[in-house]
Coordinates of C-alpha atoms and ligand atoms in Angstrom, one line a residue:
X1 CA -7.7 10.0 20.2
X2 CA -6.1 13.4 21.8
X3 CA -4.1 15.5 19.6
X4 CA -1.3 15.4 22.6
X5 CA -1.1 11.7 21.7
X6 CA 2.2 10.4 20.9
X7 CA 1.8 8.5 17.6
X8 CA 4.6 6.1 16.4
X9 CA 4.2 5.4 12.5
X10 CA 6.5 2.5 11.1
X11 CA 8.0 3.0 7.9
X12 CA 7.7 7.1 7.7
X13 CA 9.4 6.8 4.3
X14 CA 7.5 4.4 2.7
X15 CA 4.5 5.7 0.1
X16 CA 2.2 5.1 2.7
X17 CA 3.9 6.2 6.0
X18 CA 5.0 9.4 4.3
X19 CA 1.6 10.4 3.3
X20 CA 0.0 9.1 7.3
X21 CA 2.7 11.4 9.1
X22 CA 1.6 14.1 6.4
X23 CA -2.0 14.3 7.3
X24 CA -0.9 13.7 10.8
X25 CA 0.7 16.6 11.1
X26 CA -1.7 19.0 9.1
X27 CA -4.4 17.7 11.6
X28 CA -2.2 18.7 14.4
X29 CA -0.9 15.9 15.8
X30 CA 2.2 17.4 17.3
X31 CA 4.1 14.1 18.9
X32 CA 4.4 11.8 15.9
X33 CA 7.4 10.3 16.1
X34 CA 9.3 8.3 13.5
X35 CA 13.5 6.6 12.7
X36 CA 14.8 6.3 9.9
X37 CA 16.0 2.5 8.7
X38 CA 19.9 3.3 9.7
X39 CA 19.0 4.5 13.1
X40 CA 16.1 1.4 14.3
X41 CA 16.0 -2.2 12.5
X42 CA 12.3 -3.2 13.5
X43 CA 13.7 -6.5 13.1
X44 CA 15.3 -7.0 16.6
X45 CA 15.0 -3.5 17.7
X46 CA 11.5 -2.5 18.2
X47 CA 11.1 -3.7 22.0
X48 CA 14.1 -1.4 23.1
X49 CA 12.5 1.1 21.3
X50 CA 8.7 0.9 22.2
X51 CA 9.8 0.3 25.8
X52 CA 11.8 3.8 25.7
X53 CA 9.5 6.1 23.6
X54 CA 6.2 4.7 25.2
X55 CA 4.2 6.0 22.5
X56 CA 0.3 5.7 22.7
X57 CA -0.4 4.5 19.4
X58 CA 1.4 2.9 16.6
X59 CA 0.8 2.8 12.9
X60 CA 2.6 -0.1 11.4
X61 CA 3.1 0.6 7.6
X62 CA 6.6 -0.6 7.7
X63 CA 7.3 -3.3 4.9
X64 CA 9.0 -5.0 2.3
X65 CA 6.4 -4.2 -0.5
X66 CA 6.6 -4.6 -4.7
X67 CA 5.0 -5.2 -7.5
X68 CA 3.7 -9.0 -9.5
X69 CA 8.1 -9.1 -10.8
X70 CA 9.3 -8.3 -7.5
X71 CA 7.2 -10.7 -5.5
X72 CA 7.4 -13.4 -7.9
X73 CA 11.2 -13.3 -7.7
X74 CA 12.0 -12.9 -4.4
X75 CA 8.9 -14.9 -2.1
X76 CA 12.0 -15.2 0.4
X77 CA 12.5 -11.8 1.3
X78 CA 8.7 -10.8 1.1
X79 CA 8.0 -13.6 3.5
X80 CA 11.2 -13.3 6.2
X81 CA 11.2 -9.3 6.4
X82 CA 7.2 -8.7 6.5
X83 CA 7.3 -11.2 9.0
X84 CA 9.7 -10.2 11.1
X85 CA 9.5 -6.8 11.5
X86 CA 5.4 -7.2 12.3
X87 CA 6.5 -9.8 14.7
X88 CA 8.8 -7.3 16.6
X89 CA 6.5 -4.3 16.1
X90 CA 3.2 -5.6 17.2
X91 CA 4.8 -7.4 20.1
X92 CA 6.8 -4.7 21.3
X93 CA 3.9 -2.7 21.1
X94 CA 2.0 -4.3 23.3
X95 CA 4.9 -4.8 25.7
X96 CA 4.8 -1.3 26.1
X97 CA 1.6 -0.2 26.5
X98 CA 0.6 0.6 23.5
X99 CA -3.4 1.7 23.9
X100 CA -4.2 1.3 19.9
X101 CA -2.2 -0.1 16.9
X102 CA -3.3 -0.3 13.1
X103 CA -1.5 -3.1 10.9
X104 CA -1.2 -2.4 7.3
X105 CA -2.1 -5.5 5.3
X106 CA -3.2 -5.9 1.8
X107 CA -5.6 -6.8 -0.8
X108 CA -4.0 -9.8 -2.2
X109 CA -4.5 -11.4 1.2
X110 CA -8.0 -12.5 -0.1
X111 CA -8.3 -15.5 -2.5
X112 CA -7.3 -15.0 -6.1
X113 CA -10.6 -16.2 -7.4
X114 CA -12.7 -14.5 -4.6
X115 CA -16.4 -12.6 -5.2
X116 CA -16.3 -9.6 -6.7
X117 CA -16.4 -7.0 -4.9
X118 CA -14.5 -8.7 -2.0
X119 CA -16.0 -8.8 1.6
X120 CA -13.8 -9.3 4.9
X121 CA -15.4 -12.5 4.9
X122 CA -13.6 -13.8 1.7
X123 CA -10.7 -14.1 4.1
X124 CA -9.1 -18.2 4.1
X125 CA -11.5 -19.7 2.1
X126 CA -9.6 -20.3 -0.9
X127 CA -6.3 -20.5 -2.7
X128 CA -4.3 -17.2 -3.0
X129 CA -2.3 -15.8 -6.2
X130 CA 0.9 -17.6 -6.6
X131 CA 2.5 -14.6 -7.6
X132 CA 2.4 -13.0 -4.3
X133 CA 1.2 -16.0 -2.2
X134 CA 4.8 -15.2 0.3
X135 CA 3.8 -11.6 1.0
X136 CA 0.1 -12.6 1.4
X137 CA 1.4 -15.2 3.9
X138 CA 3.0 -12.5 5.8
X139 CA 0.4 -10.2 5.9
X140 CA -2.4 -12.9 7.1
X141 CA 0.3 -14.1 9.6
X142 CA 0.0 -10.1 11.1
X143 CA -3.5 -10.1 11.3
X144 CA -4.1 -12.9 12.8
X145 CA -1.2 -11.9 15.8
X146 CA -3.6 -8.9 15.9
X147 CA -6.3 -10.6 16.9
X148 CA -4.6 -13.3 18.6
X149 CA -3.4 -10.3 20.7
X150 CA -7.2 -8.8 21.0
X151 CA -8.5 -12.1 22.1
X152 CA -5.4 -13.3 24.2
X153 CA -4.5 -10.2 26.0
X154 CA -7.5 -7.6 25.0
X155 CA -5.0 -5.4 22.9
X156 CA -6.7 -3.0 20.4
X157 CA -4.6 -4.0 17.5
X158 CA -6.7 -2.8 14.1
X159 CA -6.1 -4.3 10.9
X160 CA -6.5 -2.2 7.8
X161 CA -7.0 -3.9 4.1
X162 CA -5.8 -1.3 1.4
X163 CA -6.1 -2.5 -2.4
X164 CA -3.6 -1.3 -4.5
X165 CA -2.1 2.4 -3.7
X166 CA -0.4 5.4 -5.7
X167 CA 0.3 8.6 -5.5
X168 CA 3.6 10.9 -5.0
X169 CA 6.4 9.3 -3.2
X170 CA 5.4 5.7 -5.1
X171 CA 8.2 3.8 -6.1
X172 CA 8.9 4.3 -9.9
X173 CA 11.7 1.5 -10.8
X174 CA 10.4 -0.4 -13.5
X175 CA 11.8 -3.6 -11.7
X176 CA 10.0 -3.5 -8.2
X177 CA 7.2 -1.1 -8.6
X178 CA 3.6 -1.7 -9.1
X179 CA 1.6 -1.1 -12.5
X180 CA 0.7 2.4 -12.2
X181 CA 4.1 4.2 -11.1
X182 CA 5.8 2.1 -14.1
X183 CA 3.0 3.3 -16.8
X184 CA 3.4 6.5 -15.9
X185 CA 7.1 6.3 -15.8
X186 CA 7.1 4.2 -19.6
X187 CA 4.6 6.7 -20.8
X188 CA 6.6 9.8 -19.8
X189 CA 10.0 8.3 -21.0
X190 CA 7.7 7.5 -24.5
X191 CA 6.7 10.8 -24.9
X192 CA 10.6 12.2 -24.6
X193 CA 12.2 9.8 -26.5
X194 CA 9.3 10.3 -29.5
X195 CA 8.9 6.1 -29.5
X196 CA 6.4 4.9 -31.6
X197 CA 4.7 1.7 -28.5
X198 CA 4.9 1.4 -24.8
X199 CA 5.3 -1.9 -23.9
X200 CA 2.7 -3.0 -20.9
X201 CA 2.8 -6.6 -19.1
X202 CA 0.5 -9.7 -19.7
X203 CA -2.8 -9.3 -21.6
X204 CA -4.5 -6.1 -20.3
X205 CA -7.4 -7.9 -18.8
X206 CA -6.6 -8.3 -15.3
X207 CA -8.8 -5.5 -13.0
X208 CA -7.4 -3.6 -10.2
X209 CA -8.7 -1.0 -7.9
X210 CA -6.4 2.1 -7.3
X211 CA -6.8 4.1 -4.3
X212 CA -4.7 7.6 -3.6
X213 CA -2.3 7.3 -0.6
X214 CA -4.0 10.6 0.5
X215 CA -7.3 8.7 0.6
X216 CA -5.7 5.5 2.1
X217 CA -4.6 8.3 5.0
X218 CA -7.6 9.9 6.2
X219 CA -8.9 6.6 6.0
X220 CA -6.2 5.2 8.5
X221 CA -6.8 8.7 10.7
X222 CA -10.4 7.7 10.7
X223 CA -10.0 4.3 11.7
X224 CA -7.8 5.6 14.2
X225 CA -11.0 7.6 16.0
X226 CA -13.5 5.4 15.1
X227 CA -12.8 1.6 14.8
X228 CA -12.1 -0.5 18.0
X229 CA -12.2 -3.9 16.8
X230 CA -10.0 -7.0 15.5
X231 CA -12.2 -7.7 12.5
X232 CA -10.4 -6.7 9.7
X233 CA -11.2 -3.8 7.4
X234 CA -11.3 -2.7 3.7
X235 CA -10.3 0.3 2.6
X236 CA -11.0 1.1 -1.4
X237 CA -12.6 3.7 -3.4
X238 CA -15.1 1.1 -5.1
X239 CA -14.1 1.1 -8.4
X240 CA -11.9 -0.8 -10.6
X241 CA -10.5 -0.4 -14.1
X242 CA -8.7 -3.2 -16.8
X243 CA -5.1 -3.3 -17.1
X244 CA -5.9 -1.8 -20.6
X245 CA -7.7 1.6 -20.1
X246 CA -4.9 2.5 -17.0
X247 CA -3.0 2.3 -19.7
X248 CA -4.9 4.5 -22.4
X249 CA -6.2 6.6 -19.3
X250 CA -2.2 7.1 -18.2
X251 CA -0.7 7.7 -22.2
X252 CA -3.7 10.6 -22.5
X253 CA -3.2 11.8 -19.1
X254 CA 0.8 12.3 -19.6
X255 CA 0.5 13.1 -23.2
X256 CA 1.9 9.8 -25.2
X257 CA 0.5 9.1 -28.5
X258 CA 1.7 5.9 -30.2
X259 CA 0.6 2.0 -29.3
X260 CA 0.3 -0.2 -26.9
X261 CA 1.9 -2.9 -27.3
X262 CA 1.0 -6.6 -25.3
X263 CA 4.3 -8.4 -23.4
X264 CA 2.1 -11.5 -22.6
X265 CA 5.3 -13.3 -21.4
X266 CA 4.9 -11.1 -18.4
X267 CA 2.1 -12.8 -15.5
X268 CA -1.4 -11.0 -15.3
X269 CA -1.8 -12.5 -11.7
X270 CA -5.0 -12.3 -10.2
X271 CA -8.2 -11.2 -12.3
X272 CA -9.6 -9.1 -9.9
X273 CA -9.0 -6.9 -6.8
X274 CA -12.0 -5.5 -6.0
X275 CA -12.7 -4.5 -2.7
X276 CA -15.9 -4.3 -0.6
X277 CA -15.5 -1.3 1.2
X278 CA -19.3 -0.9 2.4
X279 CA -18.2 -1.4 6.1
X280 CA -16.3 1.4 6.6
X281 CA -18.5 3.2 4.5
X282 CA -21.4 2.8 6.5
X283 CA -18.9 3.7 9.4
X284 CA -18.7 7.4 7.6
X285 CA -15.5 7.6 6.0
X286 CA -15.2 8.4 2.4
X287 CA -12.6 8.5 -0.5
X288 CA -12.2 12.2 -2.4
X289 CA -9.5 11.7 -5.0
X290 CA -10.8 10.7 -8.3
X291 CA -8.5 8.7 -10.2
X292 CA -8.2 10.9 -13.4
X293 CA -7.3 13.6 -10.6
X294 CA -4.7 11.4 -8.7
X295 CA -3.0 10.5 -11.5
X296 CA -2.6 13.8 -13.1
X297 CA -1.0 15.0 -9.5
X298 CA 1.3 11.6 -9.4
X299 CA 2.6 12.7 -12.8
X300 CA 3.1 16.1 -11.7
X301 CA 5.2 14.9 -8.8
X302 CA 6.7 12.1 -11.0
X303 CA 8.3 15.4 -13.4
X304 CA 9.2 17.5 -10.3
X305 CA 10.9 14.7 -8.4
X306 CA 11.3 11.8 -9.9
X307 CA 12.2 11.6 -13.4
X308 CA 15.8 13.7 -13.1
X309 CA 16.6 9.9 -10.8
X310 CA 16.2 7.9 -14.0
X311 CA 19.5 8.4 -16.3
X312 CA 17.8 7.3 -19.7
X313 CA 15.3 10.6 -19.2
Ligands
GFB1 O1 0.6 -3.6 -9.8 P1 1.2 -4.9 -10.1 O2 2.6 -5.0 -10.2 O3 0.7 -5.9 -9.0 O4 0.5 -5.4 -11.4 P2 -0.6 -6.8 -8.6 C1 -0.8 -5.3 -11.7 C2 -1.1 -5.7 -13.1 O5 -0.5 -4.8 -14.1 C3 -0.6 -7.1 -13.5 C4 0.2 -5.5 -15.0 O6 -1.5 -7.7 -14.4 C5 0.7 -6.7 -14.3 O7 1.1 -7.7 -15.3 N1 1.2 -4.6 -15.6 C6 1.3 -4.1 -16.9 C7 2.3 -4.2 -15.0 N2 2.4 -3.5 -17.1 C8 3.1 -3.4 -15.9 C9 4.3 -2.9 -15.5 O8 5.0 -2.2 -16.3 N3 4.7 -3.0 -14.2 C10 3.9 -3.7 -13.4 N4 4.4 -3.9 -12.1 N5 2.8 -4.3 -13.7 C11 0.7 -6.7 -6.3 C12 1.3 -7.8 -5.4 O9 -0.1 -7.4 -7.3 O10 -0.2 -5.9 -5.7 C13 1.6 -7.2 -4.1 O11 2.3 -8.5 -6.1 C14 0.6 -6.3 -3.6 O12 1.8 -8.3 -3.3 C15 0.2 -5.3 -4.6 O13 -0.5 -7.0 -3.1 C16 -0.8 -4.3 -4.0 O14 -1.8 -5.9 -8.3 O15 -0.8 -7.9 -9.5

């Protein structure tokens, strides 16, 4: 990878894009190149596009992603969109010359009862979450046109598994976002309005793993030196935490001092996310953002940019 390349990265304003173009830049990677949704659908418009730009490698975090209420109510969407814009993106980047891509997939690909910590391998071999079994669809649909691609064609198309992201820039509707952004977001909107509980979802049991998008970019960058292969990847920090201390760790961290209080009408989804991230370990890359750390900086963002959007703060 030259720093003259010309890098393409697919959905620039999403949590993750915004923070790969970031680092991109800082690292001095001059000719990345981005469109904005009203100027390129990546549904039907990629090929034109690819064709003209000719960049020489893509990043594909473009994507219709949510949290357990927004996947569970609209499988439709999560499924069509996710599906068609990879479709478009990874073929026209291959059309055009493309030397390297990296897909952005997921960690609810995997099984929902699948070992803890979850290797690559856990991949197919059993049933996935219901709650977010259309967007998991999607995603295992991309990688495998990645390495359809690899094995048909001999095209370098890389596919990255992130587990579950934050950071600034995530999406903080209470409706469509995922559990850490709305804690953060019910916490701080406890602490104004003096209320005596927050209420969080299901039973507080469920475990996830919570990587910072600033993490989840140098690990993309470093993928993008240093992993040539179709085998899919992990990327997680190793570590995963209950429902239930997020939740205590998020009311000390923004300040909020009543209860917690149990909405179990809500779905937990899977038990566990855990990722096995030894391969890319052993590769040499790294996470530095401890979580206590990358929350406190979310919430600092949060108050500097996104509270004012919410008209009951
Ligand atoms: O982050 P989250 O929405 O998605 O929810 P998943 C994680 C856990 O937090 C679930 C609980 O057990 C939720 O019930 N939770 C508690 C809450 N309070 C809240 C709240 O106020 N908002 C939300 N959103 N959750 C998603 C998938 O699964 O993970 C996606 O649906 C994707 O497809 C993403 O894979 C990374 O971790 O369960």
């Amino acid at each position: 990878m030259k720093s003259s390349d010309k890098i393409y990265v697919a959905g620039h304003r999403g949590l993750v894009g915004r923070a790969i173009v970031r680092l991109l830049r800082a690292r001095g990677f001059n000719r990345v190149i981005t469109r904005l949704r009203s100027e390129l659908d990546l549904r039907d418009q990629s090929a034109n596009f690819l064709a003209r730009e000719k960049p020489n490698l893509v990043v594909l975090a473009a994507a219709r992603v949510g949290g357990i209420k927004a996947n569970s109510e609209a499988p439709v969407e999560f499924l069509i969109e996710n599906v068609e814009v990879q479709n478009n993106v990874i073929c026209a980047a291959y059309e055009s010359g493309v030397r390297k891509l990296i897909f952005l997939g997921s960690s609810c690909i995997y099984p929902k009862l699948a070992p803890q910590p979850i290797p690559e391998s856990a991949l197919l071999t059993g049933p996935l979450e219901p709650t977010n079994e259309a967007y998991a669809i999607a995603k295992i649909a991309g990688i495998k046109l990645c390495q359809a691609f690899a094995q048909e064609y001999g095209a370098n198309f890389v596919s990255a598994m992130p587990t579950n992201l934050y950071g600034p820039g995530d999406n903080f509707d209470l409706e469509t976002s995922h559990v850490l952004a709305a804690l953060l977001r019910k916490a701080h909107e406890a602490k104004i309005n003096r209320d005596r509980e927050l209420v969080v979802w299901g039973t507080g049991e469920p475990r996830r793993e919570f990587l910072h998008v600033d993490d989840l970019a140098s690990a993309i960058l470093f993928l993008l030196q240093n992993y040539d292969s179709p085998e899919i990847i992990n990327v997680g920090c190793g570590e995963d935490i209950s429902i239930r201390c997020l939740a205590e760790l998020i009311c000390e961290i923004v300040g909020f001092e009543g209860d917690l209080s149990w909405d179990r009408s809500k779905p937990d989804g899977t038990p566990g996310k855990l990722l096995d991230a030894s391969k890319i370990g052993k590769l040499g890359w790294k996470p530095f953002i401890p979580l206590r750390d990358g929350i406190a900086q979310t919430y600092d963002w949060f108050v500097k940019h996104g509270a004012g959007q919410f008209a009951n703060i």
